[in-house]
Coordinates of N, CA, C and O and ligand atoms in Angstrom, one line a residue:
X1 N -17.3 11.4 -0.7 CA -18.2 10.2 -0.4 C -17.4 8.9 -0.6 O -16.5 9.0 -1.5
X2 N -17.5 7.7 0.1 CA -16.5 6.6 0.0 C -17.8 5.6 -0.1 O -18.9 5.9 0.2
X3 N -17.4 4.5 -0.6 CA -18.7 3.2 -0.9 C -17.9 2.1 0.1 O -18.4 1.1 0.4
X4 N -16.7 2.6 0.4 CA -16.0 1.1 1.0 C -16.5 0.9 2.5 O -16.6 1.8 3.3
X5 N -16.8 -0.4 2.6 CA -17.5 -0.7 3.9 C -16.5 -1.2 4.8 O -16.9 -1.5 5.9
X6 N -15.1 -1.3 4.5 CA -13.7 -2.0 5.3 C -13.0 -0.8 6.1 O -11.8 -1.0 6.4
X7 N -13.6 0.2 6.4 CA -12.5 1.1 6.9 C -12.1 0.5 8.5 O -11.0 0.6 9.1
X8 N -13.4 -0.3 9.2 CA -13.3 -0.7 10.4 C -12.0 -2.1 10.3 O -11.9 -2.6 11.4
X9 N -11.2 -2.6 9.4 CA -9.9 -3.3 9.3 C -8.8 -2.4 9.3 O -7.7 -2.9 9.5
X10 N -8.8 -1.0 9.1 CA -7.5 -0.3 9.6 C -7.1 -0.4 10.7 O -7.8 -0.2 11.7
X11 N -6.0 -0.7 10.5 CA -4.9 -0.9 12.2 C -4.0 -0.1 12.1 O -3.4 0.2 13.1
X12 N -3.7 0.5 11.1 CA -2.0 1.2 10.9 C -2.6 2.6 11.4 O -3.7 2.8 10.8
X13 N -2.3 3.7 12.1 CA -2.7 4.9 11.9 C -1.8 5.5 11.7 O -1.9 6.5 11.0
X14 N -0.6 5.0 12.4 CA 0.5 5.8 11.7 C 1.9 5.2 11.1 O 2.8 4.4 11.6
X15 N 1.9 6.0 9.5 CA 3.1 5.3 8.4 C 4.6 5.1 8.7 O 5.1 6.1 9.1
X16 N 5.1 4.4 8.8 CA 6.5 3.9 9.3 C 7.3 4.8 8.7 O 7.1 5.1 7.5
X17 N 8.7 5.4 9.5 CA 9.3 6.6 8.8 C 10.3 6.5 7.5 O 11.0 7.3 6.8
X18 N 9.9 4.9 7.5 CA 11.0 4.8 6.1 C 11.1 3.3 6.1 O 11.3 2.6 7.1
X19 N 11.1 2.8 4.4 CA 11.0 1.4 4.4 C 11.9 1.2 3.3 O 12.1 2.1 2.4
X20 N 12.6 0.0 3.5 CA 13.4 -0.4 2.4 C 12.7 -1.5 0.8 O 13.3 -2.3 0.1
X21 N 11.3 -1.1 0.9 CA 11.2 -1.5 -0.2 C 10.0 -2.3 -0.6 O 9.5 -2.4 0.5
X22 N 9.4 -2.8 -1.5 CA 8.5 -4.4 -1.4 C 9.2 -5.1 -0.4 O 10.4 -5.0 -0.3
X23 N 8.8 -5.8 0.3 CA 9.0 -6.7 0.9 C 9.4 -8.0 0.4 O 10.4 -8.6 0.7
X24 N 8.4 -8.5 -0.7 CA 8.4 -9.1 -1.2 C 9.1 -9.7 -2.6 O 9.2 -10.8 -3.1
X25 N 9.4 -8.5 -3.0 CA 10.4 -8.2 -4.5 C 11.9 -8.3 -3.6 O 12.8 -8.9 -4.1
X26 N 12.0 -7.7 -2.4 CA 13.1 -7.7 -1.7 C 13.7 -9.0 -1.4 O 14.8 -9.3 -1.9
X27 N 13.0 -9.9 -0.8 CA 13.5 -10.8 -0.6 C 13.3 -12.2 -2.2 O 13.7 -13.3 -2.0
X28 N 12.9 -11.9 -3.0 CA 13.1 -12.6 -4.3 C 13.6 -12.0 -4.9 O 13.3 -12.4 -6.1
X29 N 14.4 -11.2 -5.0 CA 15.3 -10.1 -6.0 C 14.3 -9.4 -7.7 O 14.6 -9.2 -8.9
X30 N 12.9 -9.1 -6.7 CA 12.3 -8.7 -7.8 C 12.2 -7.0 -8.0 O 12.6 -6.2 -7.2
X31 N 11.6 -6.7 -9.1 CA 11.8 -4.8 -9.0 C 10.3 -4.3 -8.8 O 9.2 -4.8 -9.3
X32 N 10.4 -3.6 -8.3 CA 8.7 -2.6 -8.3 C 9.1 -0.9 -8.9 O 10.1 -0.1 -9.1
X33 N 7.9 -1.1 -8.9 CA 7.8 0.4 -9.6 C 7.5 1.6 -8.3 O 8.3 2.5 -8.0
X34 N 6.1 1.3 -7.7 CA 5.3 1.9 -6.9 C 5.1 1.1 -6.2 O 4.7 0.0 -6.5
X35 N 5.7 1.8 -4.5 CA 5.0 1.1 -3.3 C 3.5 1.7 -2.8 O 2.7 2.7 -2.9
X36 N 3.5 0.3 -1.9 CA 1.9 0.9 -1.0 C 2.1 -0.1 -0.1 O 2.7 -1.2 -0.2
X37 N 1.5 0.5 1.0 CA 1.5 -0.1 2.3 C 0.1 -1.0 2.8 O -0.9 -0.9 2.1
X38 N 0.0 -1.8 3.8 CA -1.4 -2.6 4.1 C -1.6 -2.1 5.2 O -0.8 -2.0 6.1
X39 N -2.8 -1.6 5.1 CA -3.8 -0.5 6.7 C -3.9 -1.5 7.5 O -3.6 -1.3 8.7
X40 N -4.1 -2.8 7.1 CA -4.5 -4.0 8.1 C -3.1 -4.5 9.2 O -3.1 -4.7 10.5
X41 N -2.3 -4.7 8.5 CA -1.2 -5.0 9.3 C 0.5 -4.5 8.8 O 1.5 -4.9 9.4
X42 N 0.4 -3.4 7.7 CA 1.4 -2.9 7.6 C 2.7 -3.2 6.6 O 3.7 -2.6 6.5
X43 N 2.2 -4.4 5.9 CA 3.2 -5.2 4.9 C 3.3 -4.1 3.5 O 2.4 -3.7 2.8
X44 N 4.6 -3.8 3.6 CA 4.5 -3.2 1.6 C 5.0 -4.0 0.7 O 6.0 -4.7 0.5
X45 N 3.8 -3.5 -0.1 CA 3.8 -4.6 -1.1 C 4.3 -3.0 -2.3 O 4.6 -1.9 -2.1
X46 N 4.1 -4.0 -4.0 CA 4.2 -3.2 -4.6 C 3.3 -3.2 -5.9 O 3.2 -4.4 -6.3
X47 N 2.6 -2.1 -6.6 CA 1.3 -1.2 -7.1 C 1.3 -2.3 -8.9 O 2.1 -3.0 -9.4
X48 N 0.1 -2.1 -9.1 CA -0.3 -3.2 -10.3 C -0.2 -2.3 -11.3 O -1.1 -2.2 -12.1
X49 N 1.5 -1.4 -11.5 CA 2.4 -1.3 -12.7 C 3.2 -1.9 -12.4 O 4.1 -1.8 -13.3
X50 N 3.8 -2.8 -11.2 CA 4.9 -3.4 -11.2 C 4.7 -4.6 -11.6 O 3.6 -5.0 -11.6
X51 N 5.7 -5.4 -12.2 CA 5.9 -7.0 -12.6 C 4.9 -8.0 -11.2 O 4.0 -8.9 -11.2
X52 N 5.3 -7.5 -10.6 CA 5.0 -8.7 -9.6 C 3.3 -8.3 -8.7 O 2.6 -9.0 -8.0
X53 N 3.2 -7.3 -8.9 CA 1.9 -7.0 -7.9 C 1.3 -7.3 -6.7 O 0.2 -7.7 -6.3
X54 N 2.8 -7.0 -5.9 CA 2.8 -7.4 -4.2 C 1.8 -7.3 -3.3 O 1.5 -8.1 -2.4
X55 N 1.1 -5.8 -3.8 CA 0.4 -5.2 -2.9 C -1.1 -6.4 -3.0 O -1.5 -7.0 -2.0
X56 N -1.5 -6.6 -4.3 CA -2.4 -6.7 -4.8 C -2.7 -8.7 -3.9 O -3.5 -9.0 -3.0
X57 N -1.7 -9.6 -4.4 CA -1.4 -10.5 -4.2 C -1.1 -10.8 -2.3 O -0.9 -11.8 -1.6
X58 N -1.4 -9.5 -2.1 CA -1.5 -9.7 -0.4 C -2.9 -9.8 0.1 O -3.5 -10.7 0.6
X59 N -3.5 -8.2 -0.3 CA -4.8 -8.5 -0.5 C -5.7 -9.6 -0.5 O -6.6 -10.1 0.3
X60 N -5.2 -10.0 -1.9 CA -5.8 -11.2 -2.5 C -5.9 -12.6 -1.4 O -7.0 -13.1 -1.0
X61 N -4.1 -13.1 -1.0 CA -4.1 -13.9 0.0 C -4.5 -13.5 1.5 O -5.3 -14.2 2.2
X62 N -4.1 -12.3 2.0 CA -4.6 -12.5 3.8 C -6.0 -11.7 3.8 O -6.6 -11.7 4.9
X63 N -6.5 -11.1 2.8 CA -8.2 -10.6 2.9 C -7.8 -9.3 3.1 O -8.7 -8.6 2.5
X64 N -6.9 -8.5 3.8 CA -6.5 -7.3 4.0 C -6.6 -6.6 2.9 O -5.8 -6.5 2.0
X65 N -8.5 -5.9 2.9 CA -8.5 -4.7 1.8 C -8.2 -3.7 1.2 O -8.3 -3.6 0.0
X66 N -7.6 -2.6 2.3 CA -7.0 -1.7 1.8 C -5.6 -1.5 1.8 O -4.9 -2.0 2.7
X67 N -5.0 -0.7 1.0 CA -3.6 -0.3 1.0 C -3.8 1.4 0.9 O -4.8 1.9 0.6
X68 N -3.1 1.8 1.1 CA -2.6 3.0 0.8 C -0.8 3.2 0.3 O 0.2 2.6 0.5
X69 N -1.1 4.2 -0.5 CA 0.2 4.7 -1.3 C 1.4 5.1 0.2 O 1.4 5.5 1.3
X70 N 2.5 4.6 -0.9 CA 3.6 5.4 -0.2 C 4.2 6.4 -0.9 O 4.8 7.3 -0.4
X71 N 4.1 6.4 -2.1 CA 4.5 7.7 -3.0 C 4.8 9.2 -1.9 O 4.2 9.8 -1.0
X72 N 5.8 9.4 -2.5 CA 5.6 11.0 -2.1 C 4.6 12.0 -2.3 O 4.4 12.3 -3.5
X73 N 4.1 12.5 -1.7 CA 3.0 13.4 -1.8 C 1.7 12.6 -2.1 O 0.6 13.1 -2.0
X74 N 2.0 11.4 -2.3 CA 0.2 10.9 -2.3 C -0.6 10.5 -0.9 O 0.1 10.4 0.1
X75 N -1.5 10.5 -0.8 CA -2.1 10.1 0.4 C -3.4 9.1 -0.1 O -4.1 8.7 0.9
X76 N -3.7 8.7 -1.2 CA -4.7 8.4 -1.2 C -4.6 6.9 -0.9 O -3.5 6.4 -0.9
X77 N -5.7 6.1 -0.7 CA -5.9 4.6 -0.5 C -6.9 4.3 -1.5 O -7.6 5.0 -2.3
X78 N -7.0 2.5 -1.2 CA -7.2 1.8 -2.2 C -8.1 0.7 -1.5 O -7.4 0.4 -0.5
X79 N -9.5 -0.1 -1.7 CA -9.9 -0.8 -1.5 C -9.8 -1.8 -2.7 O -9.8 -1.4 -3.9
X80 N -9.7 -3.2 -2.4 CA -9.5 -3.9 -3.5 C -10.7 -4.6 -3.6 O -10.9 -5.0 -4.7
X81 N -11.5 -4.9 -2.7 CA -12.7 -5.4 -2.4 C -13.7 -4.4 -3.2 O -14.2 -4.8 -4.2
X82 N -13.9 -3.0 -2.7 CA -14.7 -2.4 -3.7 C -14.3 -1.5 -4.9 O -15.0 -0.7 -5.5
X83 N -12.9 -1.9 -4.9 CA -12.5 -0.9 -6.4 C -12.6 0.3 -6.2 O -13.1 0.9 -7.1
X84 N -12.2 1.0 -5.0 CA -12.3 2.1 -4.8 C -11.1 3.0 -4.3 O -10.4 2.5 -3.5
X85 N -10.8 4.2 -4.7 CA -9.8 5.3 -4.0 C -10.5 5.7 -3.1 O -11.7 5.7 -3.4
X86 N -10.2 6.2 -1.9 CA -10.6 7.3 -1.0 C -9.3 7.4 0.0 O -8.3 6.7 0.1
X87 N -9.7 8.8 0.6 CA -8.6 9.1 1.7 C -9.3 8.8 3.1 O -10.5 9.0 3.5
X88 N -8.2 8.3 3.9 CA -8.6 7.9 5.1 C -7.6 9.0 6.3 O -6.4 8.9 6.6
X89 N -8.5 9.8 6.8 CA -8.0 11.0 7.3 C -6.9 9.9 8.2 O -5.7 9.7 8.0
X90 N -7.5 9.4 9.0 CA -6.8 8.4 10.2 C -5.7 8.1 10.0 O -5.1 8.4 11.1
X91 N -5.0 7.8 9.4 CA -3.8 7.5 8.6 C -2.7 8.7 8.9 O -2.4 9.6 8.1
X92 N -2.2 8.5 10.0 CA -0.5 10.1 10.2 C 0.4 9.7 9.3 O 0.4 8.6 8.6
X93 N 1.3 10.6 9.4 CA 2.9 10.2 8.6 C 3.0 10.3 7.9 O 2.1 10.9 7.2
X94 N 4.1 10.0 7.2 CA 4.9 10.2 5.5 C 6.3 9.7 6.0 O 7.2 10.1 6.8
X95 N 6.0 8.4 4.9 CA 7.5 7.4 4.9 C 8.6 8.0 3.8 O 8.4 8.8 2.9
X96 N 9.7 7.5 4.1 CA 10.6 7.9 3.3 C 11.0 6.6 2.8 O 11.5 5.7 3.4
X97 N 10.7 6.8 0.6 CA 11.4 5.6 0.2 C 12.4 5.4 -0.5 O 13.0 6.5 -0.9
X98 N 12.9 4.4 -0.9 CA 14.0 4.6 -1.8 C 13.5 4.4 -3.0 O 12.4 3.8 -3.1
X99 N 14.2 4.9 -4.3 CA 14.0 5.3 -5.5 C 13.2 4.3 -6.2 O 13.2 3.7 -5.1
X100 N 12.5 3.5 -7.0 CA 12.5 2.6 -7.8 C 13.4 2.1 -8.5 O 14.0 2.7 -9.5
X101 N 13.5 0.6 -8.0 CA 14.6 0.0 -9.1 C 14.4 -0.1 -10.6 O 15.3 -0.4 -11.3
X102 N 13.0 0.2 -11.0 CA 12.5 0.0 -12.3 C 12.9 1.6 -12.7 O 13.0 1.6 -13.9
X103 N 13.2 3.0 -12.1 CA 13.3 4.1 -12.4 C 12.4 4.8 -12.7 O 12.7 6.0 -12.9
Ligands
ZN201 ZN1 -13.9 -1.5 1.0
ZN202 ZN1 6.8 -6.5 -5.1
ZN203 ZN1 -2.0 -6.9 5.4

């Protein structure tokens, strides 16, 4: 069962085969721990154990609710609007990332 009422803002159905990183730690020379991606338009950001909380801080600014993990083997998503995990079958793929610079 899911409570989130945002699933109708996914655009991404399918995950990019490999990303070089936060986007946003990338170009400020900052480190992340855990990526995640934005269902709305595709930006990765990075997870609220990292210093900077990309993912979160995108959300925050363009309204784009959900993210989903890029972790390996994870699949689950995240609404920020209702604080919620669920899986969004719609979603193909599995990205390939590079390591965390935090380790
Ligand atoms: Zn929601
Ligand atoms: Zn970041
Ligand atoms: Zn977005």
């Amino acid at each position: 069962m899911t409570s989130c009422a945002h699933l109708d803002t996914v655009r991404l159905t399918r995950l990019p085969e490999s990303v070089l990183g936060c986007e946003e730690c990338l170009a400020t020379g900052g480190k992340w721990l855990h990526l995640r991606i934005c269902l709305e338009c595709g930006r990765v950001g990075c997870c609220d154990d990292s210093p900077n909380r990309h993912a979160r801080a995108h959300a925050g600014s363009s309204a784009h609710p959900l993210i989903r993990s890029l972790e390996p083997g994870e699949d689950w998503s995240w609404c920020f609007i209702d604080n919620v995990a669920l899986l969004i079958p719609g979603v193909q793929g599995e990205t390939r990332i590079p390591p965390s610079p935090l380790g």
